Coordinates of C-alpha atoms in Angstrom, one line a residue:
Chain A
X662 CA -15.9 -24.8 10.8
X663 CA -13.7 -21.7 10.2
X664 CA -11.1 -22.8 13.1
X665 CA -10.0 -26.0 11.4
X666 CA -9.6 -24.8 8.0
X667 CA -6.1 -24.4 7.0
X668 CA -4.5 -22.1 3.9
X669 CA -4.2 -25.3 2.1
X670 CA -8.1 -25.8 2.4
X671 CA -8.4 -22.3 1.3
X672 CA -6.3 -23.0 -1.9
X673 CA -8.6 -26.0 -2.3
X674 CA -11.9 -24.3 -2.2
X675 CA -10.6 -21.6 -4.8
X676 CA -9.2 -23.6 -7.5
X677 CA -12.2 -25.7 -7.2
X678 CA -15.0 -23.2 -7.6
X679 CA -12.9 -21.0 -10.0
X680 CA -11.2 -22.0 -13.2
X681 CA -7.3 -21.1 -13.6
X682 CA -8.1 -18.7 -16.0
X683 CA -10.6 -16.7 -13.3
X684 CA -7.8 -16.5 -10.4
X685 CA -5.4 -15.7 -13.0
X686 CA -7.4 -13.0 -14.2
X687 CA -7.4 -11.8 -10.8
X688 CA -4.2 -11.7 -9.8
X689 CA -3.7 -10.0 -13.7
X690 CA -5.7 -7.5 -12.4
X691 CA -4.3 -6.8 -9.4
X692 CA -1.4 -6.5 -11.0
X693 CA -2.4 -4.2 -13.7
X694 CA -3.1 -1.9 -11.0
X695 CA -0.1 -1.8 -9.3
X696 CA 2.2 -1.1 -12.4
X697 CA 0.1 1.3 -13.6
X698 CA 0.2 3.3 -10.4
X699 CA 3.9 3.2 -9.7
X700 CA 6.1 2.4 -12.4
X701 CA 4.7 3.6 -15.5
X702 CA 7.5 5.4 -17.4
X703 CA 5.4 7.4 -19.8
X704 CA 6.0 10.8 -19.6
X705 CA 2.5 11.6 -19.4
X706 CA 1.3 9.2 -17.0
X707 CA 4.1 9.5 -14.8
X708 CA 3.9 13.3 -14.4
X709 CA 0.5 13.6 -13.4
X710 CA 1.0 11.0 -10.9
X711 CA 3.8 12.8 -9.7
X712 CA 1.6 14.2 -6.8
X713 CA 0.4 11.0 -5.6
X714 CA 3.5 9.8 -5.6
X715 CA 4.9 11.6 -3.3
X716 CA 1.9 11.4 -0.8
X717 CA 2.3 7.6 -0.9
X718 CA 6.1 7.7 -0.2
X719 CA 7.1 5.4 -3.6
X720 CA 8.2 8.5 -5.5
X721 CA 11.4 7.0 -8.0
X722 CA 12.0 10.4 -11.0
Chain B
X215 CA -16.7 -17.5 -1.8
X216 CA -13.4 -15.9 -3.0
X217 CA -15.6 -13.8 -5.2
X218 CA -17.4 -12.8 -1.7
X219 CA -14.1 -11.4 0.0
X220 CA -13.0 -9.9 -3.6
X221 CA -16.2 -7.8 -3.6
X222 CA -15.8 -7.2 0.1
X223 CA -12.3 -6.1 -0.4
X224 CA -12.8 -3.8 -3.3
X225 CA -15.7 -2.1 -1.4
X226 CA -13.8 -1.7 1.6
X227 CA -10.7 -0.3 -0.5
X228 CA -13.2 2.4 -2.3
X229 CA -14.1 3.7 0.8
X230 CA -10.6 3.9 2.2
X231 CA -9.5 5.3 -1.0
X232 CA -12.4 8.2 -1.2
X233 CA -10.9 9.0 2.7
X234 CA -7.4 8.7 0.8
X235 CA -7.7 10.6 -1.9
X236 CA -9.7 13.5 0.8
X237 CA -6.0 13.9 2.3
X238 CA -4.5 13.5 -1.3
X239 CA -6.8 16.7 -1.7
X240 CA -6.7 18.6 1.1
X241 CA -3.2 17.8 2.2
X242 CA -0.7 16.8 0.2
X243 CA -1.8 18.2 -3.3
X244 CA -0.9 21.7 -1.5
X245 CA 1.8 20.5 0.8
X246 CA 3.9 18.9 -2.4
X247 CA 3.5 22.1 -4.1
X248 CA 4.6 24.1 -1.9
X249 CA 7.5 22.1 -1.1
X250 CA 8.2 21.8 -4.6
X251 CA 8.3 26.1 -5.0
X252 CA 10.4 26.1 -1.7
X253 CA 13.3 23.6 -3.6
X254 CA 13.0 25.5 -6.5
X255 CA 13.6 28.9 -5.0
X256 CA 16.8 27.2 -2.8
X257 CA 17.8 25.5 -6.1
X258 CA 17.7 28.9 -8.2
X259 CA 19.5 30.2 -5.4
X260 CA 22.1 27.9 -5.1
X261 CA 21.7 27.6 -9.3
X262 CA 23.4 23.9 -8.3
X263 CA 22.0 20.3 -9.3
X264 CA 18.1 21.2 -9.0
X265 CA 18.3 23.0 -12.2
X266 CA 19.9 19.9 -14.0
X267 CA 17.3 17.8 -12.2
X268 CA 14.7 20.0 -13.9
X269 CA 16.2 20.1 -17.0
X270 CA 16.5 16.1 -17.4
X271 CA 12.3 16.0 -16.6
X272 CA 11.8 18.2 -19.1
X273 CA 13.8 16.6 -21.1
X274 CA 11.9 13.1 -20.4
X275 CA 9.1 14.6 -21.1
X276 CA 9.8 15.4 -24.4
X277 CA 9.5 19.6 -23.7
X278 CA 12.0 21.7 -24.8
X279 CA 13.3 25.0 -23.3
X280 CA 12.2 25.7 -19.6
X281 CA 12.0 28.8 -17.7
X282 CA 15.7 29.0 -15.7
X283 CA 15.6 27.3 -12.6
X284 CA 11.9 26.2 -13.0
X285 CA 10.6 22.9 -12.3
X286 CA 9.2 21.9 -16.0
X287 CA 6.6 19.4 -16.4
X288 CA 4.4 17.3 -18.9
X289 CA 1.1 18.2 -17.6
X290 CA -0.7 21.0 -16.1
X291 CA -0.9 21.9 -12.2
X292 CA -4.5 21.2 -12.2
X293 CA -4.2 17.9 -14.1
X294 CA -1.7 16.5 -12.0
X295 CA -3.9 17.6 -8.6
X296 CA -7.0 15.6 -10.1
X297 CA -5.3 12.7 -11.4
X298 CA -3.4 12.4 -8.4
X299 CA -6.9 12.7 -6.2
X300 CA -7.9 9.7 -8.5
X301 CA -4.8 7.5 -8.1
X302 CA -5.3 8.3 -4.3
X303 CA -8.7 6.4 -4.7
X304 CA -7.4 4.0 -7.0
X305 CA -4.8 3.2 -4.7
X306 CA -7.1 2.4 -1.7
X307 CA -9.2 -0.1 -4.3
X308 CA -5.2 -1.8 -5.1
X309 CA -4.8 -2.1 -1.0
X310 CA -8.5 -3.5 -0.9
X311 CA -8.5 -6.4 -3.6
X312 CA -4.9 -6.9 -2.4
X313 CA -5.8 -7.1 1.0
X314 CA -8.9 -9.3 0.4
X315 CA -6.9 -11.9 -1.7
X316 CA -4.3 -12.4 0.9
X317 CA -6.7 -12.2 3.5
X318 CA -8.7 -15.2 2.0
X319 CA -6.0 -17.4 1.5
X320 CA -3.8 -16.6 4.9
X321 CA -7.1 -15.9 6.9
X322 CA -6.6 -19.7 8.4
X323 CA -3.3 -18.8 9.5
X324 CA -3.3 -15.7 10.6
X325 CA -2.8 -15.6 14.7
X326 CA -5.7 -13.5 16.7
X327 CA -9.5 -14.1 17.2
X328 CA -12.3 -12.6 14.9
X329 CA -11.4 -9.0 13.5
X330 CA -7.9 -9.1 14.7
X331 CA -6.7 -11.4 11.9
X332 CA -7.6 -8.3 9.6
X333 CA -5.7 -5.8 11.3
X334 CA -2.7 -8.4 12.0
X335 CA -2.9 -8.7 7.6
X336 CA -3.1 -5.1 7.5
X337 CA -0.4 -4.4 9.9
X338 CA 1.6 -6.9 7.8
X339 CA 0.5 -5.4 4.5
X340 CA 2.0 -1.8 5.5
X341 CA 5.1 -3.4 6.6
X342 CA 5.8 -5.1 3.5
X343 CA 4.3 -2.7 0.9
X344 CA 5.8 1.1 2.9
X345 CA 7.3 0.1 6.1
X346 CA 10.2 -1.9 5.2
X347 CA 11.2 -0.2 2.0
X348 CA 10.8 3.0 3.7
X349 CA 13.8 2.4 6.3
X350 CA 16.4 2.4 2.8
X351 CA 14.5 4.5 0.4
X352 CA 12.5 6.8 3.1
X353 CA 9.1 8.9 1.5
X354 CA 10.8 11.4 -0.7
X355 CA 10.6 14.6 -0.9
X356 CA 10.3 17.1 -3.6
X357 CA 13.7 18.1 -4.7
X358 CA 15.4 15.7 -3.2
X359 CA 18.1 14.0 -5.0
X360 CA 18.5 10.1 -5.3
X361 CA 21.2 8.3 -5.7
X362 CA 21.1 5.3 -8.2
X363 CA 19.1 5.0 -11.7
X364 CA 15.3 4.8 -11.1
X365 CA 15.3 1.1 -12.5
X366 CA 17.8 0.2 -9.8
X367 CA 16.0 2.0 -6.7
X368 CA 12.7 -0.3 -8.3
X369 CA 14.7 -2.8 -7.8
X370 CA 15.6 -1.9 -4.5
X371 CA 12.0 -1.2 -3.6
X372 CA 10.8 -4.4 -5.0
X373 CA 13.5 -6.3 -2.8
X374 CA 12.7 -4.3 0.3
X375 CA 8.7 -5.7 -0.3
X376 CA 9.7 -9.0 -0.2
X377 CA 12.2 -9.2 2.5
X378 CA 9.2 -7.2 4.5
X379 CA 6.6 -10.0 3.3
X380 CA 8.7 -12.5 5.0
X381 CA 9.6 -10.5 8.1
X382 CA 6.0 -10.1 8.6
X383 CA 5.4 -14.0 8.0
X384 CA 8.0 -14.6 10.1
X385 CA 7.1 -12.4 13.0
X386 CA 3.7 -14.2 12.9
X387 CA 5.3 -17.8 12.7
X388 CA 7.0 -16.7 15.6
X389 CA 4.1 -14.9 17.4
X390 CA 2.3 -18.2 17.0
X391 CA 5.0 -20.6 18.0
X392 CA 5.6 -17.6 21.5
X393 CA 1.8 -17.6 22.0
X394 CA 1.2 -21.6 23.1
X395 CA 3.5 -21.1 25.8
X396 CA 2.6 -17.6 27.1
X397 CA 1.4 -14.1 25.0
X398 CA 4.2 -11.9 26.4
X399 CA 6.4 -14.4 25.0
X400 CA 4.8 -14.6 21.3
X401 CA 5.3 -11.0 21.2
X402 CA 8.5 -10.8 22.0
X403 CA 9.2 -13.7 19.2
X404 CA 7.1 -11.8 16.9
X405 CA 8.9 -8.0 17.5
X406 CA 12.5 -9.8 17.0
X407 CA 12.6 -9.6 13.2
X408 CA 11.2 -6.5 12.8
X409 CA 13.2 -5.2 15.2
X410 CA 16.0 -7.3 13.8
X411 CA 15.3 -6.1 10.3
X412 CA 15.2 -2.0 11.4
X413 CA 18.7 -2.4 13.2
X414 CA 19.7 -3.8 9.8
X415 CA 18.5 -1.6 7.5
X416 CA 19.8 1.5 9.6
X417 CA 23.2 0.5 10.4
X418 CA 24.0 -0.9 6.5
X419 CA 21.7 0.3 4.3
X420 CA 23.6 3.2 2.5
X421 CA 21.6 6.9 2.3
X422 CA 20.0 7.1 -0.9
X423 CA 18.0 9.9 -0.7
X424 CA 19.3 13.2 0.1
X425 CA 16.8 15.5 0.7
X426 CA 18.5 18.8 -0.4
X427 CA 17.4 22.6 0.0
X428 CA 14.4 21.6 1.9
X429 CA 14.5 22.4 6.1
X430 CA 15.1 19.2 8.2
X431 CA 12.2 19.6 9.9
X432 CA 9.7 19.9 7.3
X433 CA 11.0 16.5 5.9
X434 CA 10.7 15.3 9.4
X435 CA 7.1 16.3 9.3
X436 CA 6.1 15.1 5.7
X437 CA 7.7 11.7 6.3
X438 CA 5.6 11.5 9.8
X439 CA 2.6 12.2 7.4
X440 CA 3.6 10.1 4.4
X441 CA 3.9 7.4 6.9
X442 CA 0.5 7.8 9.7
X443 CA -1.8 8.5 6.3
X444 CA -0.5 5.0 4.8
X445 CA -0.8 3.1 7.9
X446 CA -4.1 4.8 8.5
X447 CA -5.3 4.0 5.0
X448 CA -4.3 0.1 6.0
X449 CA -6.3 0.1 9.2
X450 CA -9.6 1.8 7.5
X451 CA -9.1 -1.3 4.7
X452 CA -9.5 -3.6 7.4
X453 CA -11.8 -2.1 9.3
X454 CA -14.1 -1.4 6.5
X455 CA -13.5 -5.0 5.7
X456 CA -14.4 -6.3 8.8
X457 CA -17.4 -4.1 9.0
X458 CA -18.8 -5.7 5.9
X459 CA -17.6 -9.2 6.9
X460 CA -19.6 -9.0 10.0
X461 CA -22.7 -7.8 8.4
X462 CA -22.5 -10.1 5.3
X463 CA -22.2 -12.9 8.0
X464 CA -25.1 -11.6 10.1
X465 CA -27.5 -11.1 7.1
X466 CA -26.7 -14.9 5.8
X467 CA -27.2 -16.4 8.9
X468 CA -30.2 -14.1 9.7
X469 CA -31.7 -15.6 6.3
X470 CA -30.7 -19.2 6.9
X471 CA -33.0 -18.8 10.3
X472 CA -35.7 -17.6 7.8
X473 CA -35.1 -20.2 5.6
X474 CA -35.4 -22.6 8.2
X475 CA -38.5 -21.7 10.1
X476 CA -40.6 -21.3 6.7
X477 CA -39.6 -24.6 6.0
X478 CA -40.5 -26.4 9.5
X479 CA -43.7 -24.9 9.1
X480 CA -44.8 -26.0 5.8

C-alpha cells in the first residue's frame, strides 16, 4: 500500500526497474532544460529570451 | 512506474505551459515592451547609465553602432515575442518533469492526504525555484540596474534555490513533527522558517536591484504579476497532475475489475 511506502522504497523501485544510465538521462535532461532557459550566455539565445525572462522574474543581463 | 509520473508530469507541464505562454502572449510580451520604451525615454532624458547599459548589450551582442539612447538588441522584436511565447511553454514542461520527478520520490513523505501532497510539492517548488530568490534578487524590471556581475547574481540565485529547498523541507519536517500533536500546531512549526527566512532576507540581504526611471508603482504591479502568474503556473502543474493521476488510477483499476470478472467466468 501507498501509505507505508517510504522515499527510500521509492528510490528502490526506480533504480530497480531503470538502469543508471535511464535516471541519469533523466535528470540530464531536466537539466538541459533548465540551463538552456536561464543561463545561456549566447548572444543570440539570450536576447530572444530576454522577454520571457523578465515574465518569469530570473532576468540576470 | 517512474516512467508513469514522468509522462504525467510532462503532460501536465504542457498544458500549464500553453496557459503560460497565453499570458507570456497577451501580457507580458506587451507589458515588457512598453516598460522597456518607458526606461528608455527616462534614460534619454536623463542621458545617465541606461545609455551605457544599452551600449554594453550591444556590445555583447556583437552589434556595432546603436541609435543614441536606444535599447539595441541581437534579434528582432517579433523574434524575441515568439521565442519568448515558446520558452513560456517550455518552461511549464521544465516545472512539469521537475515536478513529477520530485513528486515520485518525496510523494511518501510529503504531509497531507490524496491531492494535497501535490499542491504541498508545488507550494514548495515555487518557494524554492521564485519565492526565495525573489526576496534578494526581486523580478526585475526593464531598465533596472543590478548591482554585481551576472555570474555572481547566478550565483546568488542558485544559493537562494537551495536555501529555499531546505526551508521548504524543513517547514514540512516541522509541519509533520506539529501535526501528531495537533494541526494548528504543525502549522505554526511549518510557517516558522519561512517566516524566519523572509525576516532574514529583508533585514540583511543588501538591495541589488534598483529599478531606475521606471514609476514605483508600476514595478509594484509587475512584480505582483511576475509573482501570482508563477505561483499560478505551479498550482495548474499540480492540478493538471493530479487530474491525470486520478484518472490514470481510475482507468487501471477500472480494467483490473475487467480483468477480473472475464477471468472468474471462464
Amino acid at each position: 500500500m501507498e501509505t507505508t511506502e517510504t522515499v527510500h522504497d521509492r528510490i528502490g523501485t526506480a533504480r530497480n526497474d531503470h538502469t543508471t544510465a535511464q535516471l541519469a538521462l533523466v535528470f540530464a535532461l531536466v537539466a538541459t532544460l533548465a540551463f538552456t532557459l536561464l543561463f545561456v550566455q549566447e548572444p543570440l539565445v539570450h536576447d530572444s529570451l530576454h522577454n520571457f525572462r523578465h515574465a518569469v522574474g530570473v532576468t540576470c543581463h | 512506474m517512474l516512467v508513469d509520473y514522468l509522462e504525467r508530469g510532462v503532460l501536465a507541464g504542457a498544458i500549464a505551459g500553453i496557459a503560460y505562454g497565453l499570458y507570456v502572449m497577451l501580457v507580458a510580451n506587451p507589458l515588457v515592451g512598453y516598460m522597456e520604451a518607458l526606461a528608455e525615454g527616462a534614460g534619454g532624458a536623463e542621458s545617465g547609465h541606461e545609455h551605457a547599459h544599452a551600449a554594453e548589450h550591444a556590445h555583447t551582442a556583437g552589434e556595432h553602432a546603436h541609435a543614441a539612447g536606444e535599447h539595441a538588441h541581437a534579434v528582432g522584436e517579433t523574434t524575441t515575442a515568439v521565442v519568448s511565447i515558446g520558452s513560456g511553454v517550455f518552461w511549464g514542461i521544465l516545472l512539469g518533469t521537475a515536478f513529477a520527478l520530485a513528486f515520485y520520490f518525496l510523494e511518501p513523505a510529503l504531509p497531507g492526504r490524496g491531492s494535497v501532497k501535490g499542491y504541498v510539492l508545488a507550494g514548495a517548488g515555487f518557494l524554492a525555484v521564485s519565492g526565495a530568490p525573489w526576496l534578494v534578487l526581486p523580478p526585475t524590471t526593464p531598465g533596472a540596474e543590478q548591482a554585481y556581475t551576472p555570474t555572481i547574481r547566478i550565483a546568488i540565485y542558485g544559493g537562494l534555490m537551495l536555501a529555499g529547498a531546505l526551508i521548504a523541507a524543513t517547514a514540512i519536517y516541522g509541519y509533520r513533527r506539529g501535526s501528531t500533536r495537533s494541526r494548528p500546531l504543525g502549522l505554526c512549526l511549518a510557517a516558522l522558517p519561512i517566516v524566519a527566512l523572509a525576516a532574514v532576507t529583508t533585514l540583511t540581504a543588501p538591495t541589488i536591484v534598483e529599478s531606475g526611471a521606471i514609476p514605483g508603482e508600476l514595478v509594484t504591479a509587475f512584480r505582483g504579476l511576475t509573482a501570482l502568474s508563477q505561483a499560478a503556473l505551479w498550482v495548474l502543474v499540480a492540478g493538471c497532475f493530479d487530474r491525470l493521476q486520478t484518472r490514470a488510477r481510475a482507468h487501471s483499476s477500472t480494467e483490473r475489475r475487467v480483468d477480473l470478472t472475464t477471468s472468474s467466468r471462464s
